PDB file of C-alpha atoms and ligand atoms in Angstrom:
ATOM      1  CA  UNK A 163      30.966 -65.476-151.614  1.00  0.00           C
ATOM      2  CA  UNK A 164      29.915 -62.468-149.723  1.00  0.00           C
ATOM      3  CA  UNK A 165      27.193 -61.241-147.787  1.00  0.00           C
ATOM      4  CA  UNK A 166      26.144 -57.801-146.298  1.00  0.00           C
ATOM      5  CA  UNK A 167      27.155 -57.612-142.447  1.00  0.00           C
ATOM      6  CA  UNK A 168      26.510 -54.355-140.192  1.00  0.00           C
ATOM      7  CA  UNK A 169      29.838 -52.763-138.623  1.00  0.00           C
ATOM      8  CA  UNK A 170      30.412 -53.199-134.900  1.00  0.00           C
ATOM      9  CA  UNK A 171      31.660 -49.730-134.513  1.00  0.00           C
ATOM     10  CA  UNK A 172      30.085 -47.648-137.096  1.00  0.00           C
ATOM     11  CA  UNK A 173      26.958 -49.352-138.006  1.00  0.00           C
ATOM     12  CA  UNK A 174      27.721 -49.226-141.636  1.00  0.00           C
ATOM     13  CA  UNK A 175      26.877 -51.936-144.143  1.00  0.00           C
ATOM     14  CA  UNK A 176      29.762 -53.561-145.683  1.00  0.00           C
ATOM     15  CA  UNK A 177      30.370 -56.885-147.455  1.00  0.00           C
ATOM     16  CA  UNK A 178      31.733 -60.027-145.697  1.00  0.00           C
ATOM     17  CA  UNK A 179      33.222 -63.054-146.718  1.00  0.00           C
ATOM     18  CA  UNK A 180      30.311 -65.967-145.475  1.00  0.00           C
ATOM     19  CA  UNK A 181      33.093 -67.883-143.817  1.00  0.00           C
ATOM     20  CA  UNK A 182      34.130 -65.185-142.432  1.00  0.00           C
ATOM     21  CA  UNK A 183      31.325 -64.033-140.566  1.00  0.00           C
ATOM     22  CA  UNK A 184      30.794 -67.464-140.097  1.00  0.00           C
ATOM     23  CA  UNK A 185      33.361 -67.981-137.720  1.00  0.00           C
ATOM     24  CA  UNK A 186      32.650 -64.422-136.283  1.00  0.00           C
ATOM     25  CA  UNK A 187      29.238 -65.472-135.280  1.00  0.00           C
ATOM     26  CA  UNK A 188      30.403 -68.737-133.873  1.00  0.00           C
ATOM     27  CA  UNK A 189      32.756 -67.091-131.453  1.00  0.00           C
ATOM     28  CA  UNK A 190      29.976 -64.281-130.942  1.00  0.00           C
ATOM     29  CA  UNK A 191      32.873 -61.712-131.956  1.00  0.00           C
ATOM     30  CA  UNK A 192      32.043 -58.406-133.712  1.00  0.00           C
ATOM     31  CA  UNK A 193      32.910 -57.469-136.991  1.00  0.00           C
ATOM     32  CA  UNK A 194      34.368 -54.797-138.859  1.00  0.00           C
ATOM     33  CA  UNK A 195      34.056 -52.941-141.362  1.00  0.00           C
ATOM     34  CA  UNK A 196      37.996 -52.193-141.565  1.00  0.00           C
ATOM     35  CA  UNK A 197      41.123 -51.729-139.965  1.00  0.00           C
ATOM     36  CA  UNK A 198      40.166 -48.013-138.496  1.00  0.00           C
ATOM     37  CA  UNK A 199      37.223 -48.947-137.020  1.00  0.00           C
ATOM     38  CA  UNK A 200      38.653 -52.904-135.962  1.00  0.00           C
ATOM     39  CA  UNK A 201      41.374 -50.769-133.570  1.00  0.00           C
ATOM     40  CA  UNK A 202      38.710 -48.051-132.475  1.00  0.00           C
ATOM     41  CA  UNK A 203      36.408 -50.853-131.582  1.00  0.00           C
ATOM     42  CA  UNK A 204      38.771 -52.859-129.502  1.00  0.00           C
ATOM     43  CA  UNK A 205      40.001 -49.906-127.752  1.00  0.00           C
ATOM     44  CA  UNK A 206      36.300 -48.807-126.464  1.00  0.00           C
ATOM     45  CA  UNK A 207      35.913 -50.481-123.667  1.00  0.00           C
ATOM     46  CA  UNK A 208      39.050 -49.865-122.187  1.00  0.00           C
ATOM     47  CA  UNK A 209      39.383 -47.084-119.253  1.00  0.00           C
ATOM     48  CA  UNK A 210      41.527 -43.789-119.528  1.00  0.00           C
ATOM     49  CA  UNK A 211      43.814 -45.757-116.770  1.00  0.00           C
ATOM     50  CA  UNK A 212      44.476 -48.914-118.864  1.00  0.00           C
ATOM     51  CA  UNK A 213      45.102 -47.172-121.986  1.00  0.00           C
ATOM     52  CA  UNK A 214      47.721 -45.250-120.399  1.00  0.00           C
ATOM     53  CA  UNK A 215      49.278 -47.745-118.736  1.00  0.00           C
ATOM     54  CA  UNK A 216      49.014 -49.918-121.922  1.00  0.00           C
ATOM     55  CA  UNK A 217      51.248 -46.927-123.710  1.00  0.00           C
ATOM     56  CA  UNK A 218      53.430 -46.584-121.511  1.00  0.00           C
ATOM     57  CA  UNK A 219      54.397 -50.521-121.325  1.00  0.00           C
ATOM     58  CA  UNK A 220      54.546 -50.258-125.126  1.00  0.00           C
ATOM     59  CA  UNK A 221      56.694 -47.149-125.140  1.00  0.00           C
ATOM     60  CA  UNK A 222      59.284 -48.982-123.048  1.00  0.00           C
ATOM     61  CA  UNK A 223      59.336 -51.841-125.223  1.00  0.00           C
ATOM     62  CA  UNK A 224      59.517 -49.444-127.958  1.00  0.00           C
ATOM     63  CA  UNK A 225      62.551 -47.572-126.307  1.00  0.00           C
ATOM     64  CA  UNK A 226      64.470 -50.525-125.284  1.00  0.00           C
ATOM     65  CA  UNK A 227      64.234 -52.073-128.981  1.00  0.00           C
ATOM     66  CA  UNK A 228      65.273 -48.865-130.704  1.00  0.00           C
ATOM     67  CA  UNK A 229      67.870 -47.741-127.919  1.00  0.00           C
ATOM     68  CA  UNK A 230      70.794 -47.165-130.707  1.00  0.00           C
ATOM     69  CA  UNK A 231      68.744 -45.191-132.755  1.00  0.00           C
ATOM     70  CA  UNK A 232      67.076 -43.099-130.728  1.00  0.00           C
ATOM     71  CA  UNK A 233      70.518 -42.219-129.105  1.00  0.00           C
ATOM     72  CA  UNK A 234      71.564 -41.461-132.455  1.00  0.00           C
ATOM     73  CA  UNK A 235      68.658 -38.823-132.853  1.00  0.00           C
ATOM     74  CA  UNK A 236      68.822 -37.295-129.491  1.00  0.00           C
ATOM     75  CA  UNK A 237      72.669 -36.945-130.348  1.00  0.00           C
ATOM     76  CA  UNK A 238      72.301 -35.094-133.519  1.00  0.00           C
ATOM     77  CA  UNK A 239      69.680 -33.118-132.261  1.00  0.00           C
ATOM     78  CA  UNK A 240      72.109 -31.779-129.116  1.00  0.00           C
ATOM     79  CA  UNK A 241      74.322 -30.926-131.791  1.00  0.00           C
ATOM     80  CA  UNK A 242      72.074 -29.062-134.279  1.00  0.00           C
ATOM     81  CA  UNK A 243      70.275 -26.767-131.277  1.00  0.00           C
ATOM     82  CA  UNK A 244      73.076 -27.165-128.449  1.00  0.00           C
ATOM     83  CA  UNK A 245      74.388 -22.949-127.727  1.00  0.00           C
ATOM     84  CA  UNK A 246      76.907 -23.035-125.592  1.00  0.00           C
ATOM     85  CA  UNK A 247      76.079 -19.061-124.277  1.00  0.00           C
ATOM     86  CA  UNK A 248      72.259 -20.451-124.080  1.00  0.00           C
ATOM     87  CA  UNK A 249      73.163 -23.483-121.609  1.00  0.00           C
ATOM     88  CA  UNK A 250      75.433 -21.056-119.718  1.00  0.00           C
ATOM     89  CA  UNK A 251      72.263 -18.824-118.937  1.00  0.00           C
ATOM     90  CA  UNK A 252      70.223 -21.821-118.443  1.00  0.00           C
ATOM     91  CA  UNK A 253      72.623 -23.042-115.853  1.00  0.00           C
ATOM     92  CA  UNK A 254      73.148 -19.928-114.171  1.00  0.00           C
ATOM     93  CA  UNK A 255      69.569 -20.344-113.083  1.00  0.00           C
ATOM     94  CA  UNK A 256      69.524 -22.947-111.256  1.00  0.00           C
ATOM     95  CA  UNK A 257      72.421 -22.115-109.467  1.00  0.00           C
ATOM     96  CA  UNK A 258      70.471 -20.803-106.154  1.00  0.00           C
ATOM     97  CA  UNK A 259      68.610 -23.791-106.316  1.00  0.00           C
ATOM     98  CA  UNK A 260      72.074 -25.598-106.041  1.00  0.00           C
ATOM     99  CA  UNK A 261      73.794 -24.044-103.716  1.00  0.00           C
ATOM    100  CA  UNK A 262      70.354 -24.782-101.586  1.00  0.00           C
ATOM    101  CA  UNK A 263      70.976 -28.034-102.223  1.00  0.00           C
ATOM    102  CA  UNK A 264      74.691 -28.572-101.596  1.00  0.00           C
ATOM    103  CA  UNK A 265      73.999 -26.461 -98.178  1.00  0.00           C
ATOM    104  CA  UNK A 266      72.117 -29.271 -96.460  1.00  0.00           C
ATOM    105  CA  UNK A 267      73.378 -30.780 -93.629  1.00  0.00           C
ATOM    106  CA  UNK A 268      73.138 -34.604 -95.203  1.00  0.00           C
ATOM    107  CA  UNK A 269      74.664 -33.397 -98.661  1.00  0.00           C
ATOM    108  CA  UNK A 270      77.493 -31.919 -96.749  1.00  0.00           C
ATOM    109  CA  UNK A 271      78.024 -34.910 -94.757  1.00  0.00           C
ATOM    110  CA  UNK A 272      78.438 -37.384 -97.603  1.00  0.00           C
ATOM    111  CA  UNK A 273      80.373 -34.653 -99.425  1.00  0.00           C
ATOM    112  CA  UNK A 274      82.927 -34.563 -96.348  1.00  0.00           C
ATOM    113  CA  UNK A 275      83.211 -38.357 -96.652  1.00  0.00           C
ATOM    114  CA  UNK A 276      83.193 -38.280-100.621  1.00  0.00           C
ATOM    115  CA  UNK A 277      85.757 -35.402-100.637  1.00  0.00           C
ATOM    116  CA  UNK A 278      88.631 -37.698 -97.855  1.00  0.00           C
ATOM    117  CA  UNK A 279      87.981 -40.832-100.215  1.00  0.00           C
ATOM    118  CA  UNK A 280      88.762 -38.723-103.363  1.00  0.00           C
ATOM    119  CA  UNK A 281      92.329 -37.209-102.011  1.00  0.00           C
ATOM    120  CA  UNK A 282      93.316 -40.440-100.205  1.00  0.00           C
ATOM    121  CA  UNK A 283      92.613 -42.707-103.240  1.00  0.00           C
ATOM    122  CA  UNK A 284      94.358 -39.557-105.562  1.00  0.00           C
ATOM    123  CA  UNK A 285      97.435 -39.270-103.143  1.00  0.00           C
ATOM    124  CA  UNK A 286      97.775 -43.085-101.869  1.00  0.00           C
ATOM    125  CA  UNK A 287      96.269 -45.291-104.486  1.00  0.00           C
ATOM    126  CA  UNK A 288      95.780 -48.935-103.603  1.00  0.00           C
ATOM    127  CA  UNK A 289      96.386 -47.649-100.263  1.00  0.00           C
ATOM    128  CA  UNK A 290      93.596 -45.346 -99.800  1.00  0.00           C
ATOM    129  CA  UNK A 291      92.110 -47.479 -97.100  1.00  0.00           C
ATOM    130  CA  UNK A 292      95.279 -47.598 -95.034  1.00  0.00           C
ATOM    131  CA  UNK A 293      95.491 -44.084 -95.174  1.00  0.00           C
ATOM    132  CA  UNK A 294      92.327 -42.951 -93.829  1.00  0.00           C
ATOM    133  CA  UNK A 295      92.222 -46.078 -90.973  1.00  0.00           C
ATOM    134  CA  UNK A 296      95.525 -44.199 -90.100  1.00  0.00           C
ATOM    135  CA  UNK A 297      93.995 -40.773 -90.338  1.00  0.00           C
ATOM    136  CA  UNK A 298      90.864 -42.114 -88.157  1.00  0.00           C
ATOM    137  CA  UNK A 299      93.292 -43.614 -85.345  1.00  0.00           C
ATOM    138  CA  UNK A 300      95.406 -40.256 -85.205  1.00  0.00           C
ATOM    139  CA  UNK A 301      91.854 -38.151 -84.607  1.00  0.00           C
ATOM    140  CA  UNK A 302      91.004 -40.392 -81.864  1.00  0.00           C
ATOM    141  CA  UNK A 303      94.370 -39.946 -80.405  1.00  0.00           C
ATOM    142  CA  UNK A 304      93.877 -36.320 -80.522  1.00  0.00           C
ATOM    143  CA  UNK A 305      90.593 -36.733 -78.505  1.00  0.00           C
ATOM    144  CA  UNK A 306      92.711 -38.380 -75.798  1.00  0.00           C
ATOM    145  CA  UNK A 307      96.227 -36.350 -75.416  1.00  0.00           C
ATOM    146  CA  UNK A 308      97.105 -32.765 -77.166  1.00  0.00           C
ATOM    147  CA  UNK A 309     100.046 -33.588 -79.775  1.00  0.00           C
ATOM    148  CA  UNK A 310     102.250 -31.373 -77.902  1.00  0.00           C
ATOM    149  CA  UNK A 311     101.771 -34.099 -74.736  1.00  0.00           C
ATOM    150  CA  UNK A 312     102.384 -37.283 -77.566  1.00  0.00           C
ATOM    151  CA  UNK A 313     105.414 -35.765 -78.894  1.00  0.00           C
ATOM    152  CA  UNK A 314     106.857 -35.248 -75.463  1.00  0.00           C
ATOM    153  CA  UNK A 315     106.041 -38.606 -74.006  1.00  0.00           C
ATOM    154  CA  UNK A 316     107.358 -39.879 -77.011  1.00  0.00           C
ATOM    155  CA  UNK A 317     110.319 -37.819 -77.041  1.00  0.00           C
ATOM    156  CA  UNK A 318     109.941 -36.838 -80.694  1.00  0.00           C
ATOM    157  CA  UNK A 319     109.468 -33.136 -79.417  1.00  0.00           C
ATOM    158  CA  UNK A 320     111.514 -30.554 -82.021  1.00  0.00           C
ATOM    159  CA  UNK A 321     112.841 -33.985 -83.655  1.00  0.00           C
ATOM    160  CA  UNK A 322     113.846 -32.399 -86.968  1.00  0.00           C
ATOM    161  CA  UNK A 323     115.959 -29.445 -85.384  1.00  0.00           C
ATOM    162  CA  UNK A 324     117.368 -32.239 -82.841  1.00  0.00           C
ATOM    163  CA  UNK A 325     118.050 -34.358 -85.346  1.00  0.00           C
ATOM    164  CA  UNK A 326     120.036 -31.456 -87.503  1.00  0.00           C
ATOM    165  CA  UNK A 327     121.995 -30.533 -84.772  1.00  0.00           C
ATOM    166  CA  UNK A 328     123.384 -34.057 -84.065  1.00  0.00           C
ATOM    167  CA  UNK A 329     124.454 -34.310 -87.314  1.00  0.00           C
ATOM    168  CA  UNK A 330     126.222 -30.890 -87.405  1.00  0.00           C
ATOM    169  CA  UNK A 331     127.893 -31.956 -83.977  1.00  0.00           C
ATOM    170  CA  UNK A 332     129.387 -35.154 -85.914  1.00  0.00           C
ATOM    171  CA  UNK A 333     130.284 -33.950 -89.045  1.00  0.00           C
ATOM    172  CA  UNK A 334     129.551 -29.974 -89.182  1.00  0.00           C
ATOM    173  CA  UNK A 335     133.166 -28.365 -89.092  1.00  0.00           C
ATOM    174  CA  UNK A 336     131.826 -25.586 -87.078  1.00  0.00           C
ATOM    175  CA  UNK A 337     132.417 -25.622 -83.285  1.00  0.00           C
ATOM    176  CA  UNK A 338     129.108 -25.623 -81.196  1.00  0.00           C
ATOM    177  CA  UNK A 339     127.858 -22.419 -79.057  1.00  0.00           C
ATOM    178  CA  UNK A 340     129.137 -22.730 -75.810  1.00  0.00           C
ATOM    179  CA  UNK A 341     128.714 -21.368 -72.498  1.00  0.00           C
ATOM    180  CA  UNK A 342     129.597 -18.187 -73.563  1.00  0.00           C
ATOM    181  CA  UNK A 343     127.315 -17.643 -76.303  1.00  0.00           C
ATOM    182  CA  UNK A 344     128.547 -17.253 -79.996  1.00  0.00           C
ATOM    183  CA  UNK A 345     132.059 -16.312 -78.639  1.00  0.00           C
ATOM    184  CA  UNK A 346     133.953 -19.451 -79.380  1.00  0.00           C
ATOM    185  CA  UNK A 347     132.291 -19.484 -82.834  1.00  0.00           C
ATOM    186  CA  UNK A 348     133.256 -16.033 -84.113  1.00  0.00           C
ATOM    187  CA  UNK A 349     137.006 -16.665 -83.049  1.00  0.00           C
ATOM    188  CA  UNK A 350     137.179 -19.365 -85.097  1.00  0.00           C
ATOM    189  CA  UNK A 351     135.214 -18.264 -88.377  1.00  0.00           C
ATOM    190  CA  UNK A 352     137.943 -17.906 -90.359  1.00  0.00           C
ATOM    191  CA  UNK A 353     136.001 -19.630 -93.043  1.00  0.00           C
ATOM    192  CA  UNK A 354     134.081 -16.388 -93.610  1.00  0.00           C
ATOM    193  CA  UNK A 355     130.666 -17.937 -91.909  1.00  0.00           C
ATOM    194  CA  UNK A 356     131.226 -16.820 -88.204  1.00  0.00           C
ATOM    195  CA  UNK A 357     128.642 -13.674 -88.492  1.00  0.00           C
ATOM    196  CA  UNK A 358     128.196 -12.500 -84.754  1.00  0.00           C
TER     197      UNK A 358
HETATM  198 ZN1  LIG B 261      32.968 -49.313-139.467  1.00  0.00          ZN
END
């Protein structure tokens, strides 16, 4: 059976169920007169602050529940409005701002450290690590001794040419430069090669 019960929110009469309002009155809850002014009602007392953070909780949920389909809108939305020449411009003008950015003394830095990771792992693979302990002894090496005074302790001075001319002097057919200078070699070039 129903009865005649005032709205919390709009004053309006309306009919209630008895048991209904009942139960309302027994929990000293308000009623409604429907489902507009049920949500409007609850929301009333709540501050600016707490229905914003209230959204915003929701709107995650929200997000993370519909992830696949949202990425599926976003997706053919890039593709109905993406210009190519458009983006180009748009880039363009942030460049200052970006060459700002990669000018700072931290950015350039990491980007040192990024950049001698990148060509050591690209050259050396698995041995990227090696490669760059190596490269870090040899710079502190450098700090000590010149590499003119290393290769000279080490004897290892001009080793390529001295290396070239100990294998012509075993099996080059050509006579070495003697005392005298290229003499001994242009008497015997028959072979065509002894150019003075
Ligand atoms: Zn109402």
């Amino acid at each position: 059976m129903k009865v005649a019960a005032t709205c919390a929110h709009c004053t309006a009469e309306f009919q209630i169920e008895r048991g209904a309002l009942n139960r309302a009155m027994r929990n000293s809850a308000p009623v409604y007169c429907g489902r507009e002014c049920s949500g409007l009602g609850r929301r009333k007392w709540k501050s600016p602050e707490q229905k914003k953070a209230e959204k915003a909780a929701y709107d995650v949920k929200c997000r993370r529940k519909n992830r696949e389909l949202l990425k599926r809108k976003k997706a053919a939305y890039h593709q109905r409005t993406y210009d190519p020449e458009k983006a180009a411009i748009e880039r363009k003008k942030r460049m200052p701002r970006h060459i700002e950015y990669c000018r700072r003394p931290e950015y350039r830095t990491w980007k040192r450290e990024y950049d001698r990771q990148h060509r050591a792992k690209k050259f050396y693979g698995e041995f990227w690590e090696c490669h760059l302990l190596a490269m870090d002894i040899r710079a502190h090496c450098l700090t000590v001794q010149s590499d003119y005074e290393m290769r000279r302790e080490k004897r290892t001075l001009n080793k390529t040419q001295q290396r070239k001319r100990d294998y012509e002097r075993v099996i080059g057919k050509l006579p070495e430069i003697g005392p005298l200078g290229n003499l001994e070699r242009c008497q015997g070039g028959q072979d065509g090669t002894g150019a003075c």
